[in-house]
Amino acid sequence: IPPFSYHTAWRLAYLLYSGKITLAAALAACERINVEQGAISNAEVAKIIWDDAENAEYFCHPLTGRRYAIRHDLAIPVRPRFYFVRNGSIQIFWLQPWKTLELNEEQLGLLASVIKQTFVVDDFAKAELYMLDTSARGPTKTRCPKVYGFSELPLLGDEGLKAVFDRFA
């Protein structure tokens, strides 16, 4: 079991993007995490979210998680948690909070493909991805936030996803 989670950062993202809390309140929430490294790491991510959301107060809408079927007897939960509308476009928010267990471009593309197949349907057929990656890059291991959309990542089609998940299953 990991020593801490980024559940607090995920929860704060909705509140920070919608402008419902201040950075001070977000950092105070992080300080209440019992594991010291968890408090530090969640606070780092909260600051990045704050910087990204600054001056943007989006009207955020909660999203209910869905299941992505790998095969008829195996499904994984996919929980973006919320979306916002920016410049007339629906943006499905996804947070990649890990600092040193960062995903490479192929892994991010796999994740984006699953999100797209699960959520970019019906009324959301033109939705975009807003994936905030807070991982560290380079020798200094300093967090270098970057935002990805569907167009910036190598997306997999049905056959590619099937091949990946057949290996997984």
CSV table of C-alpha atoms in Angstrom, one decimal:
chain,number,residue,atom,x,y,z
A,1,ILE,CA,0.0,0.0,0.0
A,2,PRO,CA,1.5,3.4,-0.9
A,3,PRO,CA,2.3,5.5,2.1
A,4,PHE,CA,0.0,8.3,1.0
A,5,SER,CA,-2.4,9.3,-1.8
A,6,TYR,CA,-3.2,12.3,-3.9
A,7,HIS,CA,-6.9,12.2,-3.0
A,8,THR,CA,-6.7,15.6,-1.3
A,9,ALA,CA,-5.1,17.2,-4.4
A,10,TRP,CA,-7.8,15.7,-6.6
A,11,ARG,CA,-10.5,17.0,-4.3
A,12,LEU,CA,-9.0,20.4,-4.1
A,13,ALA,CA,-8.7,20.7,-7.9
A,14,TYR,CA,-12.4,21.1,-8.3
A,15,LEU,CA,-12.5,23.8,-5.6
A,16,LEU,CA,-9.5,25.7,-6.9
A,17,TYR,CA,-10.6,25.7,-10.6
A,18,SER,CA,-14.1,26.9,-9.6
A,19,GLY,CA,-12.6,29.6,-7.3
A,20,LYS,CA,-14.4,28.3,-4.3
A,21,ILE,CA,-11.4,28.3,-2.0
A,22,THR,CA,-8.2,30.2,-1.6
A,23,LEU,CA,-4.7,28.8,-1.9
A,24,ALA,CA,-4.3,29.3,1.9
A,25,ALA,CA,-7.3,27.1,2.5
A,26,ALA,CA,-6.0,24.4,0.1
A,27,LEU,CA,-2.7,24.4,1.8
A,28,ALA,CA,-4.3,24.1,5.2
A,29,ALA,CA,-6.2,21.0,4.0
A,30,CYS,CA,-2.9,19.5,2.9
A,31,GLU,CA,-1.3,20.2,6.3
A,32,ARG,CA,-4.0,17.9,7.8
A,33,ILE,CA,-2.7,14.9,6.0
A,34,ASN,CA,-1.1,12.6,8.6
A,35,VAL,CA,1.8,11.4,6.5
A,36,GLU,CA,4.4,14.2,6.2
A,37,GLN,CA,5.5,13.3,2.6
A,38,GLY,CA,1.8,13.2,1.7
A,39,ALA,CA,1.2,16.7,3.1
A,40,ILE,CA,4.2,18.0,1.2
A,41,SER,CA,3.4,16.4,-2.1
A,42,ASN,CA,-0.3,17.3,-2.0
A,43,ALA,CA,0.7,20.9,-1.2
A,44,GLU,CA,3.1,21.0,-4.1
A,45,VAL,CA,0.3,19.8,-6.5
A,46,ALA,CA,-2.2,22.2,-4.9
A,47,LYS,CA,0.1,25.2,-5.7
A,48,ILE,CA,0.5,24.0,-9.3
A,49,ILE,CA,-3.3,23.7,-9.6
A,50,TRP,CA,-3.7,27.2,-8.1
A,51,ASP,CA,-1.2,28.7,-10.5
A,52,ASP,CA,-2.9,27.0,-13.5
A,53,ALA,CA,-6.4,28.1,-12.3
A,54,GLU,CA,-5.3,31.6,-11.3
A,55,ASN,CA,-7.6,34.3,-12.8
A,56,ALA,CA,-9.7,31.6,-14.5
A,57,GLU,CA,-12.6,30.7,-12.2
A,58,TYR,CA,-14.3,28.2,-14.4
A,59,PHE,CA,-17.8,27.0,-13.8
A,60,CYS,CA,-17.0,23.4,-13.0
A,61,HIS,CA,-19.4,20.5,-13.2
A,62,PRO,CA,-18.9,17.2,-11.4
A,63,LEU,CA,-18.6,14.0,-13.5
A,64,THR,CA,-19.6,10.7,-12.3
A,65,GLY,CA,-17.0,8.0,-12.8
A,66,ARG,CA,-17.7,5.3,-15.4
A,67,ARG,CA,-16.2,1.8,-16.0
A,68,TYR,CA,-14.1,1.0,-19.0
A,69,ALA,CA,-14.7,-2.6,-20.0
A,70,ILE,CA,-11.5,-4.4,-20.7
A,71,ARG,CA,-13.4,-7.6,-21.5
A,72,HIS,CA,-16.9,-8.9,-20.5
A,73,ASP,CA,-15.8,-9.9,-17.0
A,74,LEU,CA,-13.2,-7.2,-16.3
A,75,ALA,CA,-13.7,-3.4,-16.1
A,76,ILE,CA,-11.6,-0.5,-14.6
A,77,PRO,CA,-13.0,2.6,-13.0
A,78,VAL,CA,-12.3,5.9,-14.9
A,79,ARG,CA,-13.0,9.0,-12.7
A,80,PRO,CA,-12.1,12.4,-14.1
A,81,ARG,CA,-14.3,13.9,-11.3
A,82,PHE,CA,-15.2,17.1,-13.2
A,83,TYR,CA,-15.2,19.1,-16.4
A,84,PHE,CA,-15.3,22.8,-17.1
A,85,VAL,CA,-16.2,24.9,-20.1
A,86,ARG,CA,-13.4,27.1,-21.5
A,87,ASN,CA,-13.9,29.3,-24.6
A,88,GLY,CA,-17.0,27.3,-25.5
A,89,SER,CA,-15.3,24.0,-25.3
A,90,ILE,CA,-15.9,21.2,-22.8
A,91,GLN,CA,-12.7,20.3,-21.0
A,92,ILE,CA,-12.6,17.0,-19.2
A,93,PHE,CA,-10.1,17.5,-16.3
A,94,TRP,CA,-7.6,14.8,-15.4
A,95,LEU,CA,-4.8,15.3,-12.8
A,96,GLN,CA,-1.5,13.4,-13.1
A,97,PRO,CA,-0.1,14.2,-9.6
A,98,TRP,CA,2.8,11.8,-9.3
A,99,LYS,CA,6.2,13.5,-9.0
A,100,THR,CA,8.7,10.7,-9.7
A,101,LEU,CA,6.4,7.9,-10.9
A,102,GLU,CA,5.5,10.0,-13.9
A,103,LEU,CA,3.9,8.5,-17.0
A,104,ASN,CA,5.7,8.5,-20.3
A,105,GLU,CA,4.1,9.9,-23.4
A,106,GLU,CA,2.9,6.4,-24.5
A,107,GLN,CA,1.3,5.8,-21.1
A,108,LEU,CA,-0.3,9.2,-21.1
A,109,GLY,CA,-1.7,8.4,-24.5
A,110,LEU,CA,-3.1,5.1,-23.3
A,111,LEU,CA,-4.8,6.9,-20.4
A,112,ALA,CA,-6.1,9.7,-22.7
A,113,SER,CA,-7.5,7.0,-25.1
A,114,VAL,CA,-9.4,5.3,-22.3
A,115,ILE,CA,-10.8,8.7,-21.1
A,116,LYS,CA,-11.8,9.6,-24.7
A,117,GLN,CA,-13.6,6.2,-25.3
A,118,THR,CA,-15.3,6.4,-21.9
A,119,PHE,CA,-16.4,10.1,-21.8
A,120,VAL,CA,-16.2,11.6,-25.3
A,121,VAL,CA,-19.6,10.4,-26.4
A,122,ASP,CA,-23.1,11.7,-27.0
A,123,ASP,CA,-23.4,15.2,-25.6
A,124,PHE,CA,-19.7,15.2,-25.0
A,125,ALA,CA,-18.7,14.1,-28.5
A,126,LYS,CA,-16.6,17.3,-29.0
A,127,ALA,CA,-15.1,17.4,-25.5
A,128,GLU,CA,-11.4,17.9,-25.1
A,129,LEU,CA,-9.0,16.7,-22.5
A,130,TYR,CA,-7.3,18.9,-20.0
A,131,MET,CA,-4.7,16.7,-18.4
A,132,LEU,CA,-2.6,18.6,-15.9
A,133,ASP,CA,0.7,16.6,-15.5
A,134,THR,CA,2.6,17.7,-12.4
A,135,SER,CA,5.5,15.3,-12.7
A,136,ALA,CA,9.2,16.1,-12.2
A,137,ARG,CA,11.5,16.1,-15.2
A,138,GLY,CA,15.3,16.4,-15.5
A,139,PRO,CA,18.1,15.9,-13.1
A,140,THR,CA,16.7,18.4,-10.5
A,141,LYS,CA,13.5,16.4,-10.0
A,142,THR,CA,11.6,19.7,-9.8
A,143,ARG,CA,7.9,19.5,-10.8
A,144,CYS,CA,7.4,20.9,-14.3
A,145,PRO,CA,3.7,21.2,-14.9
A,146,LYS,CA,2.4,20.6,-18.4
A,147,VAL,CA,-1.1,20.5,-19.9
A,148,TYR,CA,-2.0,17.9,-22.5
A,149,GLY,CA,-5.0,17.6,-24.7
A,150,PHE,CA,-6.0,14.7,-26.9
A,151,SER,CA,-4.2,16.2,-29.9
A,152,GLU,CA,-0.8,16.3,-28.0
A,153,LEU,CA,-0.8,12.6,-27.1
A,154,PRO,CA,-0.5,9.4,-29.2
A,155,LEU,CA,-4.1,8.0,-28.9
A,156,LEU,CA,-4.8,4.4,-29.5
A,157,GLY,CA,-7.8,3.1,-31.5
A,158,ASP,CA,-10.0,0.1,-30.6
A,159,GLU,CA,-7.4,-2.4,-31.8
A,160,GLY,CA,-4.5,-0.8,-30.0
A,161,LEU,CA,-6.4,-0.6,-26.7
A,162,LYS,CA,-7.6,-4.2,-27.1
A,163,ALA,CA,-4.0,-5.4,-27.6
A,164,VAL,CA,-2.7,-3.5,-24.6
A,165,PHE,CA,-5.5,-4.7,-22.3
A,166,ASP,CA,-5.4,-8.2,-23.6
A,167,ARG,CA,-1.8,-8.3,-22.3
A,168,PHE,CA,-2.9,-6.7,-19.0
A,169,ALA,CA,-5.8,-9.2,-18.5
